[in-house]
mmCIF file of C-alpha atoms and ligand atoms in Angstrom:
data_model
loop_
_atom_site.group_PDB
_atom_site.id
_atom_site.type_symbol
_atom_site.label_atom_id
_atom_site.label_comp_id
_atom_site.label_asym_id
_atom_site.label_seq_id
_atom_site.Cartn_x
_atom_site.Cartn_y
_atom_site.Cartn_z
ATOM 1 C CA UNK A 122 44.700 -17.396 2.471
ATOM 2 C CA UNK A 123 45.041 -17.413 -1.283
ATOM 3 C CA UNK A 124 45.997 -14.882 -2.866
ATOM 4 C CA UNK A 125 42.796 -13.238 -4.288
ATOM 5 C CA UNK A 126 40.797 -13.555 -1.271
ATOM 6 C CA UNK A 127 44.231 -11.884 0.023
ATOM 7 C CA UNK A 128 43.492 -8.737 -2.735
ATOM 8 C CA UNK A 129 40.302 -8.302 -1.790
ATOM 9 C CA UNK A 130 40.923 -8.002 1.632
ATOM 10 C CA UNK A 131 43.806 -5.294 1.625
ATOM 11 C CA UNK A 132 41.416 -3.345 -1.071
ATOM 12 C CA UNK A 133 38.779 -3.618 0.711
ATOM 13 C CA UNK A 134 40.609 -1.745 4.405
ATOM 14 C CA UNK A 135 42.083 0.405 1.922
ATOM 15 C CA UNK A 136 38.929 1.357 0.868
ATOM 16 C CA UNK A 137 37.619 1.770 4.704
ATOM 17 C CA UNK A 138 40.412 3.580 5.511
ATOM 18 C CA UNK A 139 39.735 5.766 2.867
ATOM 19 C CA UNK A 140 42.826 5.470 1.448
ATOM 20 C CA UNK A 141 41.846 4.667 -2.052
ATOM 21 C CA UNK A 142 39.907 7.206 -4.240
ATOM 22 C CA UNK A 143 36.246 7.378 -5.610
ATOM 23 C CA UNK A 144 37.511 6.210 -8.895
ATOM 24 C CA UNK A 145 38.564 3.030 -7.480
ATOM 25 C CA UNK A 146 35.436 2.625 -6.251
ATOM 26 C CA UNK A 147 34.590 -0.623 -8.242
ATOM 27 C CA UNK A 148 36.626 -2.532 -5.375
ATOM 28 C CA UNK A 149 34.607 -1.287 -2.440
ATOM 29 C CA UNK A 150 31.642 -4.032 -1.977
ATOM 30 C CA UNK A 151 28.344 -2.646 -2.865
ATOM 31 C CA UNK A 152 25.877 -2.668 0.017
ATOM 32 C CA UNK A 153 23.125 -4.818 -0.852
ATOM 33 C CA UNK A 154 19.197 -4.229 0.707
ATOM 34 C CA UNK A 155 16.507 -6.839 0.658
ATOM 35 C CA UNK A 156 13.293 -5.485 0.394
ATOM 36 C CA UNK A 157 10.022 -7.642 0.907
ATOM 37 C CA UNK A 158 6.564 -7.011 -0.524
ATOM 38 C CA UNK A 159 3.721 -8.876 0.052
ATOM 39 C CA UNK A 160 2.444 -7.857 -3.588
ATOM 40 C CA UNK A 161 2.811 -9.979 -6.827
ATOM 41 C CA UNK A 162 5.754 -8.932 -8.964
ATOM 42 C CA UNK A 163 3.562 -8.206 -11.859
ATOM 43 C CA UNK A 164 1.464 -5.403 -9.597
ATOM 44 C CA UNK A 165 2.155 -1.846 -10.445
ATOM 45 C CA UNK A 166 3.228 -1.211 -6.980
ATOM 46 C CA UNK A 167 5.613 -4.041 -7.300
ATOM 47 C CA UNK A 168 6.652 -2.948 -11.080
ATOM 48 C CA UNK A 169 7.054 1.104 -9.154
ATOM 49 C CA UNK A 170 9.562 -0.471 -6.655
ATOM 50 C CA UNK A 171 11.981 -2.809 -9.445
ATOM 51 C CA UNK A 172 12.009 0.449 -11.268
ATOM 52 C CA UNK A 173 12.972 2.583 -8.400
ATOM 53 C CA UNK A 174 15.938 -0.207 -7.724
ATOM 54 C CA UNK A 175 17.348 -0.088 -11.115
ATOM 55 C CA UNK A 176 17.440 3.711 -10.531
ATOM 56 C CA UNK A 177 19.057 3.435 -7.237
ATOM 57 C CA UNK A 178 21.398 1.430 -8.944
ATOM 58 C CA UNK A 179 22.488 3.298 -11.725
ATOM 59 C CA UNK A 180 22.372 6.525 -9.860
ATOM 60 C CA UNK A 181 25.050 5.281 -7.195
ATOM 61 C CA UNK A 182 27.212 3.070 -9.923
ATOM 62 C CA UNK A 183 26.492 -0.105 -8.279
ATOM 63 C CA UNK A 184 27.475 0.870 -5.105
ATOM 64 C CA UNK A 185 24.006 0.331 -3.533
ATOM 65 C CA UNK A 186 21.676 -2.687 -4.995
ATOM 66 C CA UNK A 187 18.211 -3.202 -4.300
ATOM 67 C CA UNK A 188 16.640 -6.601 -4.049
ATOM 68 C CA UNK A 189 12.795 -6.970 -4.534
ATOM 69 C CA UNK A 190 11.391 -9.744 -3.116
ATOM 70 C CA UNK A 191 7.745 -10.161 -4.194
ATOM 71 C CA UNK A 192 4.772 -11.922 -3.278
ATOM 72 C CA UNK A 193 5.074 -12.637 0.504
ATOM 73 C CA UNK A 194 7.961 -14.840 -0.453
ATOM 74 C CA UNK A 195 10.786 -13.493 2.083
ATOM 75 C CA UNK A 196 8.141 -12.293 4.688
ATOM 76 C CA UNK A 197 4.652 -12.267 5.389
ATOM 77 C CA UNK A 198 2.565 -8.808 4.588
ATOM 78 C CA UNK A 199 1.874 -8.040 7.977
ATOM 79 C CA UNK A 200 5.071 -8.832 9.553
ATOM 80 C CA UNK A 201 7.134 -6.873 7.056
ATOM 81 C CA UNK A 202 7.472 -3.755 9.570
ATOM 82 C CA UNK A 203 8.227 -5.842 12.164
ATOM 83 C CA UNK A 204 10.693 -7.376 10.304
ATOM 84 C CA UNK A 205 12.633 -4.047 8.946
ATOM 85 C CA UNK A 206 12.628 -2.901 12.728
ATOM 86 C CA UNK A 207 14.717 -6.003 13.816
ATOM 87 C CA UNK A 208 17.101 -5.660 10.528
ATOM 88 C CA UNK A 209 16.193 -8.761 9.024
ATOM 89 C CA UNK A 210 16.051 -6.958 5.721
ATOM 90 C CA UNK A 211 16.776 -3.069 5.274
ATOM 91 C CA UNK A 212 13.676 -2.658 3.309
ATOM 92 C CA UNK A 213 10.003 -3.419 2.514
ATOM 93 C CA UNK A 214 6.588 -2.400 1.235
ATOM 94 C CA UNK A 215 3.144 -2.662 3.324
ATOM 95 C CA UNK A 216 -0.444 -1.487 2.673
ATOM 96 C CA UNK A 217 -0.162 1.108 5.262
ATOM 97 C CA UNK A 218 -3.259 1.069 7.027
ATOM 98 C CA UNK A 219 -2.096 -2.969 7.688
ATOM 99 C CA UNK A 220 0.034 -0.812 10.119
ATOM 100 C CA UNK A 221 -2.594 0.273 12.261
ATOM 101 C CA UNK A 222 -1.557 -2.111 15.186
ATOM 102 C CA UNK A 223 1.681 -0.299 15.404
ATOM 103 C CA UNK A 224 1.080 3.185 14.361
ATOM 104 C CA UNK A 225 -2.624 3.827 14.249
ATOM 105 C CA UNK A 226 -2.336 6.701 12.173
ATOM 106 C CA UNK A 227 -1.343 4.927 9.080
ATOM 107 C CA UNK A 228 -4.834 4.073 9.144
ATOM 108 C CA UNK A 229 -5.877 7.843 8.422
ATOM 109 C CA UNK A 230 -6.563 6.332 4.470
ATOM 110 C CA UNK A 231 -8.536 4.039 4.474
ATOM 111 C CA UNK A 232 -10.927 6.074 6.756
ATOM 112 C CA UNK A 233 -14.446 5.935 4.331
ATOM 113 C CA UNK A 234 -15.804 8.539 2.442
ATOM 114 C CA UNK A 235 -12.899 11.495 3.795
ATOM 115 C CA UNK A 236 -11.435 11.615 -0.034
ATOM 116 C CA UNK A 237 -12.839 10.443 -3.144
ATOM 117 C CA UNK A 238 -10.063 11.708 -5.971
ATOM 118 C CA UNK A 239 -6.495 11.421 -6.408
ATOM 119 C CA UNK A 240 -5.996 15.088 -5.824
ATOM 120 C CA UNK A 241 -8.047 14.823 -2.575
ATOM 121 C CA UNK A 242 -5.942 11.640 -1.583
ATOM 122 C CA UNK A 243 -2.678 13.591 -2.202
ATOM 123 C CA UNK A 244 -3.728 16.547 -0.100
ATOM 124 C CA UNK A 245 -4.399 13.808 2.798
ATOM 125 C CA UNK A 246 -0.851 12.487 2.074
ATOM 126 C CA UNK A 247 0.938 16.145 2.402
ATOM 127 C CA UNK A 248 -0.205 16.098 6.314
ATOM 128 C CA UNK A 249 -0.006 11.886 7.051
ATOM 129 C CA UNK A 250 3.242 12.171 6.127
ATOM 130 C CA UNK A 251 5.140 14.086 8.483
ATOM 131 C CA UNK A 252 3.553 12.798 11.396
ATOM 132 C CA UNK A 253 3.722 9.294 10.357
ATOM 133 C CA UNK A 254 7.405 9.754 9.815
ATOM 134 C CA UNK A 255 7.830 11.100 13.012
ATOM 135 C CA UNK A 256 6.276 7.397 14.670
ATOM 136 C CA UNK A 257 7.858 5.386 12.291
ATOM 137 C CA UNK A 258 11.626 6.950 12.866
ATOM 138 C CA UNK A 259 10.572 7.743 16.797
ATOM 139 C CA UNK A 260 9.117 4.175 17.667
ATOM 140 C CA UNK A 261 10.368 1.924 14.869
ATOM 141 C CA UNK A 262 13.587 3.272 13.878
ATOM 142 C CA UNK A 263 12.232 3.139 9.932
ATOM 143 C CA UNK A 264 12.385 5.787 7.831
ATOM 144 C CA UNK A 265 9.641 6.052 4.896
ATOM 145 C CA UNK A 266 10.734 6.385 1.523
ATOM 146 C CA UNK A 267 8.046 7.398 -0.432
ATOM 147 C CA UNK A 268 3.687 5.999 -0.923
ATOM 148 C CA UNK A 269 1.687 4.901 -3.693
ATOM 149 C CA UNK A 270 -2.050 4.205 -3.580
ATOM 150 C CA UNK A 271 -4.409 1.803 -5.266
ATOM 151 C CA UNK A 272 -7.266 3.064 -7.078
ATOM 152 C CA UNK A 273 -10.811 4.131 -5.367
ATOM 153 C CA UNK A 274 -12.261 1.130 -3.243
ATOM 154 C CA UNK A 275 -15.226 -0.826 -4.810
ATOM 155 C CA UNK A 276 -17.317 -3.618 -4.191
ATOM 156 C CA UNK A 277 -17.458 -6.599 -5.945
ATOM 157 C CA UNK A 278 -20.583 -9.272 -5.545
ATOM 158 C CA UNK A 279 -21.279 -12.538 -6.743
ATOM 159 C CA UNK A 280 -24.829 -11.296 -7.242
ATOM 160 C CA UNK A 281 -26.742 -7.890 -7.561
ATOM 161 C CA UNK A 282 -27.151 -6.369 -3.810
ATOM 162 C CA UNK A 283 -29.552 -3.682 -3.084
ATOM 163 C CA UNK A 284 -30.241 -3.585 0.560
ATOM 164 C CA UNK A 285 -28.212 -4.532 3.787
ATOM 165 C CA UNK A 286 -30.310 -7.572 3.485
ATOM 166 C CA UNK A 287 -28.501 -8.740 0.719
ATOM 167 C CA UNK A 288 -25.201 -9.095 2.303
ATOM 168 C CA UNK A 289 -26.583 -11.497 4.707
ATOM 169 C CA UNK A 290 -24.893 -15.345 4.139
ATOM 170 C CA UNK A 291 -22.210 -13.128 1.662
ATOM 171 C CA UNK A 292 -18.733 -14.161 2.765
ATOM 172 C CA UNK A 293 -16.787 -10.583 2.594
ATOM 173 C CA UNK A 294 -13.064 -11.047 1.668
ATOM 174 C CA UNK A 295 -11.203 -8.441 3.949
ATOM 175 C CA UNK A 296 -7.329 -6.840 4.191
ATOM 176 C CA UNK A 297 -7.472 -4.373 6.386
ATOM 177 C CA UNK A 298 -9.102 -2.803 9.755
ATOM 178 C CA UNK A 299 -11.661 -0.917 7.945
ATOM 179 C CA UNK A 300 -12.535 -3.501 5.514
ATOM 180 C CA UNK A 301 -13.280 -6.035 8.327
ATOM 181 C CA UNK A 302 -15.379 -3.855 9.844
ATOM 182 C CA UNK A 303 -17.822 -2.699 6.946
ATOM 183 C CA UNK A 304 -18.252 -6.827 6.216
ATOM 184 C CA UNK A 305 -19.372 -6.823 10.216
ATOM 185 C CA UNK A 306 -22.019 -3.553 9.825
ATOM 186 C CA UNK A 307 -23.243 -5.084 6.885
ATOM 187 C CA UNK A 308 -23.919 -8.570 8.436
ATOM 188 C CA UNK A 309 -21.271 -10.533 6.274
ATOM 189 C CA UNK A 310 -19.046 -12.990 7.088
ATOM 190 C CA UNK A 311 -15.387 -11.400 6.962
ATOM 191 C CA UNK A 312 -12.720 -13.900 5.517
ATOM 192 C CA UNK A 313 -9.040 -12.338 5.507
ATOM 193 C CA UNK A 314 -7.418 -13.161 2.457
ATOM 194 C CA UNK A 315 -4.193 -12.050 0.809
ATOM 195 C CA UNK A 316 -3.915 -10.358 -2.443
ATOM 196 C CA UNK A 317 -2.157 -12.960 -4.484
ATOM 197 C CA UNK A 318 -4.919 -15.965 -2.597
ATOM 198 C CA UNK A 319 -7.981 -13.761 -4.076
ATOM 199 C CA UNK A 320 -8.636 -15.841 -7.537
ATOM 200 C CA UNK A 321 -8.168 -19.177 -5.309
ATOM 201 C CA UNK A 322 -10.274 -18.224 -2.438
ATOM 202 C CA UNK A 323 -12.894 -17.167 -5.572
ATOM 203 C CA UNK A 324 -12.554 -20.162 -7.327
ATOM 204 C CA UNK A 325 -13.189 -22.551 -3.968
ATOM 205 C CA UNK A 326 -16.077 -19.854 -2.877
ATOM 206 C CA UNK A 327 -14.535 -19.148 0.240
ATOM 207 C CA UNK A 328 -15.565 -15.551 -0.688
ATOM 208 C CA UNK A 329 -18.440 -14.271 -2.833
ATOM 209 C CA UNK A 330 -17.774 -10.349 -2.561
ATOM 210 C CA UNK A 331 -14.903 -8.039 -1.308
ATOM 211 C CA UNK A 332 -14.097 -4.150 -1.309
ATOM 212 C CA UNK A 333 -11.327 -3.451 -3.252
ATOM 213 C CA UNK A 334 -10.029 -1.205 -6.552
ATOM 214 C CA UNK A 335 -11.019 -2.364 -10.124
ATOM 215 C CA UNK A 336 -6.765 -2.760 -10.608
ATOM 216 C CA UNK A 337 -6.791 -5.492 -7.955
ATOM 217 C CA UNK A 338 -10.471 -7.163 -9.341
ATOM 218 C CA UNK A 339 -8.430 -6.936 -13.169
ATOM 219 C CA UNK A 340 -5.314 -8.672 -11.515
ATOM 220 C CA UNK A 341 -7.616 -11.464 -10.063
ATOM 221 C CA UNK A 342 -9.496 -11.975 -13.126
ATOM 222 C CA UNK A 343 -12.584 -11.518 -11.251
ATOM 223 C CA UNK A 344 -14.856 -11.305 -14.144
ATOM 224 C CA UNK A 345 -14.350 -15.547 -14.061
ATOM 225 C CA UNK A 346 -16.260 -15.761 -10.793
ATOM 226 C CA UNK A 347 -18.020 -12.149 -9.775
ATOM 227 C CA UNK A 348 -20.273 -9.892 -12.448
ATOM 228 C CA UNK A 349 -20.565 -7.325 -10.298
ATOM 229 C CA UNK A 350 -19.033 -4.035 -9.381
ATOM 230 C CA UNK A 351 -20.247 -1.225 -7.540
ATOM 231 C CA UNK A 352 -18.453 1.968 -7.922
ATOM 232 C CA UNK A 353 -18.691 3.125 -4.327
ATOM 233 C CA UNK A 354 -15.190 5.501 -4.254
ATOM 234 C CA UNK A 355 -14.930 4.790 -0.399
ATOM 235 C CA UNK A 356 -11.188 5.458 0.161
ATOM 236 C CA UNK A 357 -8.228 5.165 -1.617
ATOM 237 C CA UNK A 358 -5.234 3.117 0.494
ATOM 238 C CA UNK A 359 -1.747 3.501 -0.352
ATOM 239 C CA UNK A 360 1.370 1.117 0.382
ATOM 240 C CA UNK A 361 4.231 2.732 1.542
ATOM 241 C CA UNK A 362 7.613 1.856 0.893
ATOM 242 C CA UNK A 363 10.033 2.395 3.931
ATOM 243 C CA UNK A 364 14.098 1.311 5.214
ATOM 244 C CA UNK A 365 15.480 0.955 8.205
ATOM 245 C CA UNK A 366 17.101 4.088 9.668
ATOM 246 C CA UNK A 367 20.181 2.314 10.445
ATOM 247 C CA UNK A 368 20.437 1.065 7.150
ATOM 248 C CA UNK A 369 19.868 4.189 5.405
ATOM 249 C CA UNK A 370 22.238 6.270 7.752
ATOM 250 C CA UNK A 371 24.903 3.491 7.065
ATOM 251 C CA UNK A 372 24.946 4.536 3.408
ATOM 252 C CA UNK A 373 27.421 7.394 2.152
ATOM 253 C CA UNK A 374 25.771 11.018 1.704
ATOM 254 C CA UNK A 375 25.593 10.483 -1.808
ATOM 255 C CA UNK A 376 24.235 7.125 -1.814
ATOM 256 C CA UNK A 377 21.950 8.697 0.537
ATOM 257 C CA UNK A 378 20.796 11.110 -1.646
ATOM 258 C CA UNK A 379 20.359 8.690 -4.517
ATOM 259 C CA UNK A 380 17.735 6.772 -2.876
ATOM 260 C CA UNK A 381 16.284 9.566 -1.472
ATOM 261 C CA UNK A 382 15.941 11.251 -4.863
ATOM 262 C CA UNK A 383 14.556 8.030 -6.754
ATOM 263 C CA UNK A 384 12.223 7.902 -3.898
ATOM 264 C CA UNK A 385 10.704 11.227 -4.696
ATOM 265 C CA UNK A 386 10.496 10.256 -8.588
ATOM 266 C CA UNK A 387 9.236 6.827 -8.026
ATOM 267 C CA UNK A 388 6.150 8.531 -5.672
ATOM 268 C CA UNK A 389 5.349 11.019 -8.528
ATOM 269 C CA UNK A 390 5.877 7.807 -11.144
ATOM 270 C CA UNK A 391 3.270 5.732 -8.940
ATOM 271 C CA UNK A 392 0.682 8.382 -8.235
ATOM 272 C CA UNK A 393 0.010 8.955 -12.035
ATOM 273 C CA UNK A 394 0.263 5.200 -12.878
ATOM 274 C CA UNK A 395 -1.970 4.666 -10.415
ATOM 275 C CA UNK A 396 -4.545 7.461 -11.662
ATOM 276 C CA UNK A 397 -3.527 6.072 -15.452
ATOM 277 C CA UNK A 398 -4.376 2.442 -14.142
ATOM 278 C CA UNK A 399 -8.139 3.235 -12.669
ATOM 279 C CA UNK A 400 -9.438 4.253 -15.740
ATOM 280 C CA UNK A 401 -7.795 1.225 -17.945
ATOM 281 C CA UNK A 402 -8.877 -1.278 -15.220
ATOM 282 C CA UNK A 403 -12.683 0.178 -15.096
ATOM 283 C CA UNK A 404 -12.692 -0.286 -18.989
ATOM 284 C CA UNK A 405 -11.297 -4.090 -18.898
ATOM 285 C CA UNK A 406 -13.962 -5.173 -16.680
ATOM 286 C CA UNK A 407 -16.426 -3.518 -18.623
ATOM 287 C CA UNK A 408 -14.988 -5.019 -21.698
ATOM 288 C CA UNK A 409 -14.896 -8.743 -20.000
ATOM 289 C CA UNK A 410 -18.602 -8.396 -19.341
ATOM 290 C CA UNK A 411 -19.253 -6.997 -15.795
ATOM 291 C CA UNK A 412 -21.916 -4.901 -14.990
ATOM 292 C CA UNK A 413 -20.477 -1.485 -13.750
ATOM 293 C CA UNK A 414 -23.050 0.367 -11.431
ATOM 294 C CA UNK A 415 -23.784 2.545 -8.298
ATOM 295 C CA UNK A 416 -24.893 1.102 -5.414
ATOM 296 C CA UNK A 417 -28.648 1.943 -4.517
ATOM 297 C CA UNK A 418 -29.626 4.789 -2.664
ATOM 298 C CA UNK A 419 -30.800 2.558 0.194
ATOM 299 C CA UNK A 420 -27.589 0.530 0.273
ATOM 300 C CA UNK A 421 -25.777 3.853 -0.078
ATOM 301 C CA UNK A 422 -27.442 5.373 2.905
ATOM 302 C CA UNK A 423 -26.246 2.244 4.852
ATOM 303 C CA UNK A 424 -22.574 2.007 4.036
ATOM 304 C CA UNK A 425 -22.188 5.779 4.373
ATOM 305 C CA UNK A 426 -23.683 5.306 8.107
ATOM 306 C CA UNK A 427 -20.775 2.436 8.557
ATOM 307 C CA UNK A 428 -18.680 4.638 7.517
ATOM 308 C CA UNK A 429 -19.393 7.603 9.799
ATOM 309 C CA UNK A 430 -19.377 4.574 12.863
ATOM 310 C CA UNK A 431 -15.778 3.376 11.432
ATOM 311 C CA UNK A 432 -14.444 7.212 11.290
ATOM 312 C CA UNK A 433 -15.874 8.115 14.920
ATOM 313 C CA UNK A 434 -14.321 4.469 16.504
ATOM 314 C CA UNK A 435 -11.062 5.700 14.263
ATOM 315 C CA UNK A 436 -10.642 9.383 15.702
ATOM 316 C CA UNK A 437 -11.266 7.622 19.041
ATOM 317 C CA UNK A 438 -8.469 5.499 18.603
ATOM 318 C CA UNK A 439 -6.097 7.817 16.956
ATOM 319 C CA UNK A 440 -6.649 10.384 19.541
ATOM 320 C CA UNK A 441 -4.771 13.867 18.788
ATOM 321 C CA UNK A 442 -3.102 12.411 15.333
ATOM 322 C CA UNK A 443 -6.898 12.500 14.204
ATOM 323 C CA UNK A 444 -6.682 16.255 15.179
ATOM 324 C CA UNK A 445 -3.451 17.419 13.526
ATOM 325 C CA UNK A 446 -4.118 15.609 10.577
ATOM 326 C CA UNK A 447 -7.923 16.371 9.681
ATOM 327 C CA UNK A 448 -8.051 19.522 11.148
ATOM 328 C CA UNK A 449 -5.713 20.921 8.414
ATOM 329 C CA UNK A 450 -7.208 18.788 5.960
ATOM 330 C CA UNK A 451 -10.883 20.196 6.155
ATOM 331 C CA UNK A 452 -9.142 23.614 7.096
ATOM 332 C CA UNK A 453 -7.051 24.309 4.540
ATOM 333 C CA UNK A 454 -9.113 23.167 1.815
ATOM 334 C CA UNK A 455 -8.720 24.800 -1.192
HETATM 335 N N1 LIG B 758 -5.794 -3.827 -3.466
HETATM 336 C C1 LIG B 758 -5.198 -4.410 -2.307
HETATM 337 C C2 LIG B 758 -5.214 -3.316 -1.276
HETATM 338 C C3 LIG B 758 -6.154 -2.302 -1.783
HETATM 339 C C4 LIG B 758 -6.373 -2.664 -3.185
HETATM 340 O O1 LIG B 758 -6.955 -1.966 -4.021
HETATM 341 C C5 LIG B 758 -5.999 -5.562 -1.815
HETATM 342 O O2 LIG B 758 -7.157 -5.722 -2.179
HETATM 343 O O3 LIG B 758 -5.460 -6.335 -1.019
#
C-alpha cells in the first residue's frame, strides 16, 4: 500500500471511531447522493433542486454533496421511485401524480377542477402530505423532502376548438393518469410523451394539442407549432423531491438537519417561483403571438363533466385516502 492511500485509511477509522474531532473533519469522506430528474436542467424545478444542493452543501461544509442529474439521463421519469427504493441512487424528483401506480394518493393533484390558485393548491398540500409520507416511508422506505408545482394546467391546440367535436382526429400529448384520460372523454388520440420530447414530437406532428402549464408550452417554444391556448385552470401538479430513508438516516444529526432545513426553504423558494413564473410565461406567449382565450361554454360544460367522471373513478380508487384528505379540505375551508 503506498503511503497516502496508507493516510487516508488510518484517518479515515480514526474518523469512524470517532477518535478525531469535528475540526478535522475535512478528512472524513463526504457522502455523496445522486439524485435523478426526469426534467431539463434549465426547468425551474430543476434550477429549485441545484440550488437546494449548493445549500446542502455549504450548510454541512462539504460533508454531504448533492448530485443533480437532469433530463432522464441517469433514470427514466417513471422509474425514478422505483429506483430510490432499491438504492440505486439516494435521491430523485418525479411529477407526483406519475406515482399513482404505487401510491394512488399522489394522484390527489392532478384531480380536475378541486383547486384553481396557488393558495388553494397549498391548502391541498398541508393534508397530501402527511399521509403521503406515511406510504412513501411505510411501503417504499423514501422519505419526501419537500414539493413544487407547475403552474395551472392549460390546453394547447393546433387549431381553434369549440366543441367536443373538435378534438376528434386531434392527437392529445399526455403525462399523467388524468391527462390520458381527458384525451379519451374527449375522443382524442392520447400519445405519451416526455417533457424534454414535446418540441420534437411537435415538430414531426405526432401531437397537435396537449394539457399542460404556459411554463412548460414557453420551455417548448410552442408558439413555433401551436397558436392556441386555452386558459382552462384544471389542476395544478407538483413534483416532489424525495431520498431514501436509509440514506437519509445514514447521515449525522446535523447533516440531517441541513437537508432537512434547505428542504423547507427550497419548497417556499419553488412555490413563489412557480406563482412568479405563471404570470411571466402567460405574457411570453402572448408576446410571441398566441391567442390567449377561454374555452367555450359548450366545451367548458364538457371537460368539467370529464372531470367530475375522472374525480368519481379517482375517489373510487383511492378509497379512504380520498376521505381523509378531501374531507378536511372542503371542511376546513377558510
Ligand atoms: N409540465 C409537465 C408536468 C406538468 C407541467 O406543467 C409536463 O407537461 O410534462
Amino acid at each position: 500500500m503506498q503511503r497516502r492511500e496508507m493516510l487516508g485509511t488510518v484517518m479515515g477509522a480514526l474518523g469512524a471511531v470517532g477518535v478525531m474531532g469535528a475540526g478535522v473533519g475535512d478528512a472524513r469522506a463526504a457522502t455523496q447522493w445522486k439524485l435523478a430528474t426526469g426534467y431539463k436542467p434549465e426547468t425551474l424545478h430543476t434550477q429549485n433542486i441545484e440550488q437546494f444542493a449548493r445549500e446542502v452543501e455549504k450548510a454541512t461544509a462539504g460533508d454531504l454533496k448533492i448530485t443533480v442529474h437532469p433530463n432522464n439521463s441517469l433514470v427514466k421519469l417513471p422509474e425514478i421511485l422505483g429506483a430510490v427504493q432499491s438504492g440505486k441512487l439516494e435521491a430523485g424528483e418525479m411529477l407526483m401524480s406519475a406515482m399513482v401506480k404505487d401510491v394512488p394518493l399522489a394522484g390527489a393533484d392532478s384531480v380536475p377542477f378541486i383547486v384553481s390558485s396557488y393558495k388553494d393548491a397549498h391548502r391541498l398540500w398541508q393534508y397530501q402530505s402527511p399521509l403521503l409520507e406515511k406510504h412513501l416511508i411505510d411501503e417504499k422506505g423514501v422519505v419526501p423532502l419537500y414539493a413544487v408545482p407547475w403552474p395551472p394546467q392549460g390546453l394547447f391546440t393546433v387549431k381553434p376548438v369549440r366543441t367536443k367535436a373538435d378534438f376528434q382526429g386531434l392527437k392529445m400529448r399526455t403525462y399523467n393518469a388524468t391527462t390520458v384520460r381527458i384525451a379519451e372523454l374527449l375522443g382524442a388520440q392520447s400519445v405519451d410523451v416526455a417533457t424534454a420530447d414535446i418540441p420534437k414530437a411537435l415538430a414531426s406532428g405526432q401531437i397537435d394539442s396537449m394539457i399542460t402549464s404556459s411554463l412548460t408550452g414557453v420551455e417548448s417554444q410552442i408558439w413555433t407549432h401551436t397558436k392556441y391556448y386555452y386558459e382552462l385552470n384544471a389542476w395544478i401538479p407538483k413534483n416532489l423531491v424525495f431520498v431514501q430513508k436509509k440514506a437519509l438516516d445514514a447521515l449525522s444529526p446535523a447533516t440531517r438537519k441541513a437537508v432537512l432545513e434547505a428542504a423547507k426553504a427550497a419548497e417556499e423558494r419553488g412555490w413563489a417561483l412557480s406563482e412568479a413564473a405563471l404570470r411571466a410565461s402567460v405574457n411570453e406567449l402572448r408576446s410571441h403571438g398566441m391567442t390567449i382565450d377561454r374555452i367555450s361554454p359548450e366545451l367548458s360544460k364538457d371537460i368539467n363533466r370529464f372531470g367530475e367522471k375522472f374525480s368519481r373513478e379517482w375517489v373510487r380508487t383511492v378509497g379512504n385516502d380520498a376521505t381523509r384528505l378531501f374531507v378536511p379540505f372542503y371542511t376546513q375551508a377558510p
